[in-house]
PDB file of C-alpha atoms in Angstrom:
ATOM      1  CA  MET S   1      18.760 -29.076 -53.195  1.00  0.00           C
ATOM      2  CA  ILE S   2      16.010 -29.129 -50.536  1.00  0.00           C
ATOM      3  CA  PRO S   3      13.602 -32.060 -50.664  1.00  0.00           C
ATOM      4  CA  LEU S   4      10.005 -31.017 -51.385  1.00  0.00           C
ATOM      5  CA  ASN S   5       8.588 -32.752 -48.317  1.00  0.00           C
ATOM      6  CA  LYS S   6      10.674 -30.690 -45.845  1.00  0.00           C
ATOM      7  CA  GLN S   7       9.809 -27.148 -44.862  1.00  0.00           C
ATOM      8  CA  VAL S   8      12.424 -24.460 -44.746  1.00  0.00           C
ATOM      9  CA  PRO S   9      12.529 -22.932 -41.222  1.00  0.00           C
ATOM     10  CA  LYS S  10      11.312 -19.386 -41.128  1.00  0.00           C
ATOM     11  CA  PRO S  11      13.198 -17.564 -38.371  1.00  0.00           C
ATOM     12  CA  MET S  12      10.725 -14.667 -38.174  1.00  0.00           C
ATOM     13  CA  MET S  13       7.804 -17.046 -37.634  1.00  0.00           C
ATOM     14  CA  ASN S  14       9.421 -18.100 -34.351  1.00  0.00           C
ATOM     15  CA  TYR S  15       9.227 -14.513 -33.103  1.00  0.00           C
ATOM     16  CA  LEU S  16       5.774 -13.673 -34.402  1.00  0.00           C
ATOM     17  CA  PRO S  17       3.807 -14.843 -31.305  1.00  0.00           C
ATOM     18  CA  PHE S  18       6.096 -12.812 -29.027  1.00  0.00           C
ATOM     19  CA  LEU S  19       5.741  -9.754 -31.221  1.00  0.00           C
ATOM     20  CA  ILE S  20       1.953 -10.057 -31.153  1.00  0.00           C
ATOM     21  CA  ILE S  21       1.958 -10.370 -27.346  1.00  0.00           C
ATOM     22  CA  ILE S  22       4.225  -7.337 -26.940  1.00  0.00           C
ATOM     23  CA  LEU S  23       2.016  -5.240 -29.227  1.00  0.00           C
ATOM     24  CA  ALA S  24      -1.136  -6.345 -27.377  1.00  0.00           C
ATOM     25  CA  VAL S  25       0.345  -5.506 -23.967  1.00  0.00           C
ATOM     26  CA  GLY S  26       1.504  -2.129 -25.261  1.00  0.00           C
ATOM     27  CA  ALA S  27      -1.938  -1.339 -26.659  1.00  0.00           C
ATOM     28  CA  LEU S  28      -3.579  -2.349 -23.371  1.00  0.00           C
ATOM     29  CA  PHE S  29      -1.177  -0.131 -21.423  1.00  0.00           C
ATOM     30  CA  LEU S  30      -1.901   2.874 -23.652  1.00  0.00           C
ATOM     31  CA  TRP S  31      -5.657   2.275 -23.481  1.00  0.00           C
ATOM     32  CA  ARG S  32      -5.538   2.068 -19.670  1.00  0.00           C
ATOM     33  CA  GLN S  33      -3.512   5.265 -19.351  1.00  0.00           C
ATOM     34  CA  ARG S  34      -5.962   7.075 -21.613  1.00  0.00           C
ATOM     35  CA  SER S  35      -8.882   6.020 -19.439  1.00  0.00           C
ATOM     36  CA  PHE S  36      -7.470   7.757 -16.347  1.00  0.00           C
ATOM     37  CA  ALA S  37      -8.066  11.422 -15.558  1.00  0.00           C
ATOM     38  CA  GLY S  38      -5.345  13.975 -16.158  1.00  0.00           C
ATOM     39  CA  ALA S  39      -4.014  16.391 -13.557  1.00  0.00           C
ATOM     40  CA  ASP S  40      -5.667  19.415 -15.208  1.00  0.00           C
ATOM     41  CA  GLN S  41      -9.094  17.748 -15.225  1.00  0.00           C
ATOM     42  CA  VAL S  42      -8.713  16.734 -11.583  1.00  0.00           C
ATOM     43  CA  GLY S  43      -7.676  20.245 -10.554  1.00  0.00           C
ATOM     44  CA  THR S  44     -10.695  21.737 -12.304  1.00  0.00           C
ATOM     45  CA  TYR S  45     -13.071  19.264 -10.647  1.00  0.00           C
ATOM     46  CA  LEU S  46     -11.529  19.882  -7.204  1.00  0.00           C
ATOM     47  CA  ARG S  47     -11.988  23.651  -7.580  1.00  0.00           C
ATOM     48  CA  GLN S  48     -15.629  22.931  -8.436  1.00  0.00           C
ATOM     49  CA  GLY S  49     -16.210  20.952  -5.230  1.00  0.00           C
ATOM     50  CA  ALA S  50     -15.639  17.383  -6.437  1.00  0.00           C
ATOM     51  CA  ARG S  51     -16.446  14.500  -4.141  1.00  0.00           C
ATOM     52  CA  VAL S  52     -13.823  11.751  -3.875  1.00  0.00           C
ATOM     53  CA  ILE S  53     -15.366   8.268  -3.953  1.00  0.00           C
ATOM     54  CA  ASP S  54     -13.345   5.219  -2.882  1.00  0.00           C
ATOM     55  CA  VAL S  55     -14.949   2.149  -4.475  1.00  0.00           C
ATOM     56  CA  ARG S  56     -12.809  -0.404  -2.611  1.00  0.00           C
ATOM     57  CA  ASN S  57     -14.427  -2.784  -0.127  1.00  0.00           C
ATOM     58  CA  PRO S  58     -14.938  -1.614   3.486  1.00  0.00           C
ATOM     59  CA  GLU S  59     -11.938  -3.587   4.781  1.00  0.00           C
ATOM     60  CA  GLU S  60      -9.622  -1.970   2.227  1.00  0.00           C
ATOM     61  CA  TYR S  61     -11.049   1.453   3.068  1.00  0.00           C
ATOM     62  CA  ALA S  62     -10.614   0.870   6.817  1.00  0.00           C
ATOM     63  CA  SER S  63      -6.964  -0.072   6.308  1.00  0.00           C
ATOM     64  CA  GLY S  64      -6.298   3.428   4.988  1.00  0.00           C
ATOM     65  CA  HIS S  65      -8.038   5.973   2.799  1.00  0.00           C
ATOM     66  CA  LEU S  66      -7.531   9.379   1.281  1.00  0.00           C
ATOM     67  CA  PRO S  67      -8.578  12.407   3.356  1.00  0.00           C
ATOM     68  CA  GLY S  68     -12.161  13.387   2.577  1.00  0.00           C
ATOM     69  CA  ALA S  69     -12.891  10.275   0.528  1.00  0.00           C
ATOM     70  CA  VAL S  70     -16.169   8.470   1.114  1.00  0.00           C
ATOM     71  CA  ASN S  71     -16.461   4.720   0.735  1.00  0.00           C
ATOM     72  CA  VAL S  72     -19.056   3.422  -1.694  1.00  0.00           C
ATOM     73  CA  PRO S  73     -18.000  -0.138  -2.548  1.00  0.00           C
ATOM     74  CA  LEU S  74     -18.460  -1.071  -6.194  1.00  0.00           C
ATOM     75  CA  PRO S  75     -21.054  -3.831  -5.510  1.00  0.00           C
ATOM     76  CA  GLU S  76     -23.178  -1.303  -3.581  1.00  0.00           C
ATOM     77  CA  LEU S  77     -22.669   1.655  -5.925  1.00  0.00           C
ATOM     78  CA  ARG S  78     -26.076   1.560  -7.629  1.00  0.00           C
ATOM     79  CA  SER S  79     -27.961   1.491  -4.331  1.00  0.00           C
ATOM     80  CA  GLN S  80     -25.789   3.923  -2.316  1.00  0.00           C
ATOM     81  CA  ILE S  81     -24.528   6.610  -4.677  1.00  0.00           C
ATOM     82  CA  SER S  82     -27.650   8.756  -4.484  1.00  0.00           C
ATOM     83  CA  ARG S  83     -27.015   9.270  -0.739  1.00  0.00           C
ATOM     84  CA  GLN S  84     -23.453  10.440  -1.319  1.00  0.00           C
ATOM     85  CA  ALA S  85     -24.030  12.342  -4.561  1.00  0.00           C
ATOM     86  CA  PRO S  86     -27.699  13.196  -5.132  1.00  0.00           C
ATOM     87  CA  ASP S  87     -26.804  15.816  -7.773  1.00  0.00           C
ATOM     88  CA  LYS S  88     -25.901  13.967 -10.981  1.00  0.00           C
ATOM     89  CA  ALA S  89     -23.979  17.023 -12.205  1.00  0.00           C
ATOM     90  CA  GLN S  90     -21.667  17.101  -9.161  1.00  0.00           C
ATOM     91  CA  PRO S  91     -18.062  16.317 -10.085  1.00  0.00           C
ATOM     92  CA  LEU S  92     -17.009  12.880  -8.825  1.00  0.00           C
ATOM     93  CA  LEU S  93     -13.459  11.536  -8.571  1.00  0.00           C
ATOM     94  CA  LEU S  94     -13.238   7.744  -8.288  1.00  0.00           C
ATOM     95  CA  HIS S  95     -10.376   5.492  -7.245  1.00  0.00           C
ATOM     96  CA  CYS S  96      -9.635   1.949  -6.043  1.00  0.00           C
ATOM     97  CA  VAL S  97      -6.485  -0.175  -5.714  1.00  0.00           C
ATOM     98  CA  SER S  98      -5.540  -0.466  -9.389  1.00  0.00           C
ATOM     99  CA  GLY S  99      -8.048   1.609 -11.358  1.00  0.00           C
ATOM    100  CA  VAL S 100     -10.061  -1.346 -12.638  1.00  0.00           C
ATOM    101  CA  ARG S 101     -12.977  -1.127 -10.187  1.00  0.00           C
ATOM    102  CA  SER S 102     -13.041   2.666 -10.411  1.00  0.00           C
ATOM    103  CA  GLY S 103     -13.207   2.322 -14.202  1.00  0.00           C
ATOM    104  CA  MET S 104     -16.194  -0.004 -13.843  1.00  0.00           C
ATOM    105  CA  ALA S 105     -17.749   2.433 -11.352  1.00  0.00           C
ATOM    106  CA  LYS S 106     -17.297   5.312 -13.804  1.00  0.00           C
ATOM    107  CA  HIS S 107     -19.127   3.323 -16.465  1.00  0.00           C
ATOM    108  CA  THR S 108     -21.939   2.462 -14.019  1.00  0.00           C
ATOM    109  CA  LEU S 109     -22.346   6.077 -12.903  1.00  0.00           C
ATOM    110  CA  GLU S 110     -22.486   7.296 -16.492  1.00  0.00           C
ATOM    111  CA  GLN S 111     -25.223   4.725 -17.161  1.00  0.00           C
ATOM    112  CA  LEU S 112     -27.083   6.138 -14.132  1.00  0.00           C
ATOM    113  CA  GLY S 113     -26.914   9.637 -15.623  1.00  0.00           C
ATOM    114  CA  TYR S 114     -23.937  11.144 -13.761  1.00  0.00           C
ATOM    115  CA  THR S 115     -22.285  13.556 -16.156  1.00  0.00           C
ATOM    116  CA  ARG S 116     -19.039  14.617 -14.460  1.00  0.00           C
ATOM    117  CA  VAL S 117     -17.153  11.496 -13.407  1.00  0.00           C
ATOM    118  CA  LEU S 118     -13.398  10.926 -13.574  1.00  0.00           C
ATOM    119  CA  ASN S 119     -11.406   7.775 -12.870  1.00  0.00           C
ATOM    120  CA  LEU S 120      -8.288   8.684 -10.867  1.00  0.00           C
ATOM    121  CA  GLY S 121      -6.992   5.130 -11.163  1.00  0.00           C
ATOM    122  CA  SER S 122      -5.052   3.518  -8.350  1.00  0.00           C
ATOM    123  CA  TYR S 123      -4.902   4.611  -4.721  1.00  0.00           C
ATOM    124  CA  GLY S 124      -1.317   5.813  -5.179  1.00  0.00           C
ATOM    125  CA  ARG S 125      -2.106   7.745  -8.348  1.00  0.00           C
ATOM    126  CA  ALA S 126      -5.159   9.306  -6.699  1.00  0.00           C
ATOM    127  CA  ALA S 127      -3.080  10.366  -3.684  1.00  0.00           C
ATOM    128  CA  LYS S 128      -0.564  12.103  -5.978  1.00  0.00           C
ATOM    129  CA  LEU S 129      -3.243  13.851  -8.037  1.00  0.00           C
ATOM    130  CA  LEU S 130      -5.136  15.055  -4.971  1.00  0.00           C
ATOM    131  CA  SER S 131      -2.033  16.384  -3.213  1.00  0.00           C
ATOM    132  CA  ARG S 132      -1.164  18.849  -6.003  1.00  0.00           C
TER     133      ARG S 132
END
């Protein structure tokens, strides 16, 4: 007989925090992948004269950038974008190192009234999408 003042160990409770973490990481991964542009969208925008915007800082851009990309660093986006893309209906393709800053830039541009903005994600992913 088990004394009333002792708890019976619950083996599944030991795994519950790990299960929650794994589910959260999986959900974050799926959400991030959904926020990036697909190859078909990118191809359509390129055929329509899209401008590629690199939102990394100038030092990152100087260390290597995609052909034809213009550098508009994220902190300067609000003040500089109208020089690079005065037409708010022009297709814009954004990228950075990981996709985080380009995601923030996409949100900013949509707030400014730009209607055709895609987040390519990371530099490597952008290079692959643009070389197709």
